[in-house]
Backbone as CSV, one residue per row, in Angstrom:
resi,resn,N_x,N_y,N_z,CA_x,CA_y,CA_z,C_x,C_y,C_z
1,UNK,-8.178,-25.587,-48.206,-7.434,-26.567,-47.050,-5.723,-26.498,-47.674
2,UNK,-4.653,-26.635,-46.472,-3.299,-27.022,-46.820,-3.399,-28.763,-46.654
3,UNK,-1.962,-29.291,-47.597,-1.481,-30.581,-47.569,-0.204,-30.149,-47.066
4,UNK,0.350,-31.059,-45.929,1.607,-30.732,-45.275,2.482,-32.095,-46.244
5,UNK,3.496,-31.247,-46.175,4.441,-32.200,-46.798,5.635,-32.030,-46.878
6,UNK,6.114,-33.793,-46.346,8.001,-33.008,-46.592,8.651,-33.763,-47.322
7,UNK,9.571,-32.500,-47.996,10.872,-33.204,-49.002,11.769,-34.004,-48.440
8,UNK,11.811,-34.566,-48.812,13.160,-35.504,-48.291,14.374,-35.656,-49.930
9,UNK,15.090,-34.916,-49.384,16.579,-35.030,-50.857,17.307,-36.255,-50.593
10,UNK,17.242,-36.595,-49.350,18.999,-37.764,-49.216,18.276,-38.991,-48.112
11,UNK,18.112,-39.616,-48.407,17.744,-41.264,-47.452,18.752,-41.111,-45.992
12,UNK,18.713,-40.927,-45.227,19.520,-41.342,-43.733,18.706,-42.184,-42.942
13,UNK,19.170,-42.955,-42.323,18.714,-43.989,-41.301,19.305,-44.045,-40.136
14,UNK,19.239,-43.104,-39.104,19.645,-43.296,-37.710,18.437,-44.189,-36.789
15,UNK,18.674,-44.714,-35.799,17.836,-45.082,-34.896,17.859,-43.908,-33.629
16,UNK,16.589,-43.435,-33.616,16.580,-42.143,-32.555,16.540,-42.894,-31.346
17,UNK,17.244,-43.426,-30.753,17.315,-43.787,-29.222,18.498,-42.990,-28.943
18,UNK,17.839,-42.038,-27.971,18.652,-41.260,-27.414,19.288,-41.291,-25.874
19,UNK,18.737,-42.492,-25.737,19.032,-42.678,-24.410,20.119,-44.260,-24.046
20,UNK,20.362,-44.745,-25.448,20.978,-46.071,-25.607,20.579,-47.060,-24.590
21,UNK,19.059,-47.239,-24.453,18.964,-48.202,-23.465,18.264,-49.665,-24.630
22,UNK,18.057,-49.113,-26.147,17.930,-50.090,-27.749,16.455,-50.152,-27.682
23,UNK,15.479,-49.111,-27.103,14.021,-48.926,-26.913,13.713,-47.352,-27.538
24,UNK,13.175,-47.317,-28.776,12.695,-45.975,-28.663,11.390,-45.827,-28.431
25,UNK,11.761,-44.707,-27.281,10.131,-44.574,-26.193,9.813,-43.110,-25.605
26,UNK,9.636,-42.999,-24.858,9.221,-41.945,-23.528,10.578,-41.528,-23.334
27,UNK,11.238,-41.674,-22.936,12.196,-41.366,-22.212,13.257,-40.904,-23.315
28,UNK,13.341,-41.323,-24.806,14.107,-40.666,-25.591,13.131,-39.653,-26.197
29,UNK,11.784,-39.510,-26.282,11.014,-38.477,-26.481,11.429,-36.989,-25.427
30,UNK,11.676,-37.075,-24.111,11.992,-36.068,-23.108,13.292,-36.052,-23.785
31,UNK,14.267,-36.496,-23.869,15.133,-36.302,-24.465,15.709,-35.533,-25.680
32,UNK,14.618,-35.741,-26.795,14.673,-34.926,-27.799,13.732,-33.598,-27.210
33,UNK,13.035,-33.796,-26.718,12.115,-32.296,-26.580,13.606,-31.489,-25.893
34,UNK,14.080,-31.727,-25.329,15.327,-30.823,-24.157,16.127,-30.585,-25.126
35,UNK,16.030,-30.876,-26.383,17.206,-31.007,-27.862,16.806,-29.640,-28.803
36,UNK,15.019,-29.730,-28.945,14.845,-29.039,-29.611,15.236,-27.410,-29.957
37,UNK,15.909,-26.970,-31.015,16.571,-26.010,-31.924,17.743,-25.891,-31.328
38,UNK,18.699,-27.215,-31.217,19.708,-27.034,-31.071,19.694,-27.152,-32.566
39,UNK,21.411,-26.763,-32.332,21.869,-26.180,-33.969,23.437,-26.162,-33.968
40,UNK,23.807,-26.900,-33.406,25.377,-27.868,-32.680,25.512,-28.838,-32.519
41,UNK,25.802,-29.752,-32.845,26.224,-30.891,-32.340,25.446,-31.896,-32.065
42,UNK,24.131,-32.088,-32.566,22.584,-32.248,-31.394,22.642,-34.024,-32.016
43,UNK,22.171,-34.597,-30.901,22.042,-36.197,-31.312,20.767,-36.040,-31.298
44,UNK,19.673,-34.860,-31.426,18.482,-35.398,-32.118,18.149,-35.195,-33.302
45,UNK,19.395,-34.681,-34.181,19.638,-34.283,-35.737,19.250,-34.886,-36.179
46,UNK,18.369,-35.901,-36.424,18.118,-37.224,-37.066,18.851,-37.333,-38.204
47,UNK,17.952,-36.102,-39.139,17.965,-36.099,-41.126,19.091,-35.188,-41.092
48,UNK,20.041,-34.849,-39.692,21.702,-34.345,-40.245,21.326,-32.974,-41.127
49,UNK,20.158,-32.262,-41.143,20.441,-30.722,-41.590,20.896,-30.095,-40.758
50,UNK,21.584,-29.714,-39.246,22.457,-29.208,-38.679,21.201,-28.411,-37.457
51,UNK,20.161,-29.180,-37.406,18.701,-28.343,-36.590,18.188,-29.708,-35.843
52,UNK,17.722,-29.696,-34.688,16.474,-30.662,-34.193,15.335,-29.337,-34.385
53,UNK,14.592,-30.520,-35.282,13.181,-29.458,-35.438,11.973,-30.691,-35.606
54,UNK,10.758,-30.029,-36.259,9.865,-30.809,-36.452,10.060,-31.785,-37.284
55,UNK,11.200,-31.748,-38.360,11.377,-33.210,-39.318,12.185,-34.011,-38.350
56,UNK,12.848,-34.037,-37.873,13.603,-34.958,-36.699,12.482,-35.223,-35.925
57,UNK,11.450,-34.572,-35.601,10.288,-35.223,-34.481,9.737,-36.393,-35.402
58,UNK,9.236,-36.329,-36.518,8.491,-37.158,-37.559,9.475,-38.372,-37.350
59,UNK,10.611,-38.177,-37.807,11.368,-39.206,-38.337,11.368,-39.978,-37.090
60,UNK,11.348,-39.527,-35.588,11.496,-39.940,-34.579,9.934,-41.006,-34.044
61,UNK,8.827,-40.409,-34.726,7.692,-40.657,-34.195,7.294,-41.893,-35.327
62,UNK,8.582,-41.837,-36.671,7.984,-43.127,-37.103,8.612,-44.448,-36.837
63,UNK,10.040,-44.203,-35.514,10.297,-45.255,-35.123,10.334,-45.382,-33.508
64,UNK,8.879,-44.678,-33.033,8.344,-44.732,-31.876,7.892,-46.585,-31.447
65,UNK,8.294,-46.992,-30.345,7.807,-47.962,-29.940,9.035,-49.397,-30.532
66,UNK,9.873,-49.151,-31.281,10.714,-49.828,-31.681,11.813,-50.303,-31.268
67,UNK,12.854,-51.028,-31.891,13.722,-51.550,-30.789,14.884,-51.540,-32.131
68,UNK,15.898,-50.603,-31.635,17.623,-50.448,-32.122,18.197,-51.493,-31.980
69,UNK,19.232,-52.178,-32.705,19.931,-53.211,-33.149,21.410,-52.586,-32.607
């Protein structure tokens, strides 16, 4: 059995509302899916590591269903 873990090296707080409607929901997930693999000026790069990848999805899922200020 393998345990999955993500190493957090720096705390970055970004509201993952890609559509700008104030809610993190299905439309934002679609927008994030379209950016998967993006490696240049990506709005979906929530952890600011230079690429939209699984780590950004994990951040997104932590906020899914919430509202942004």
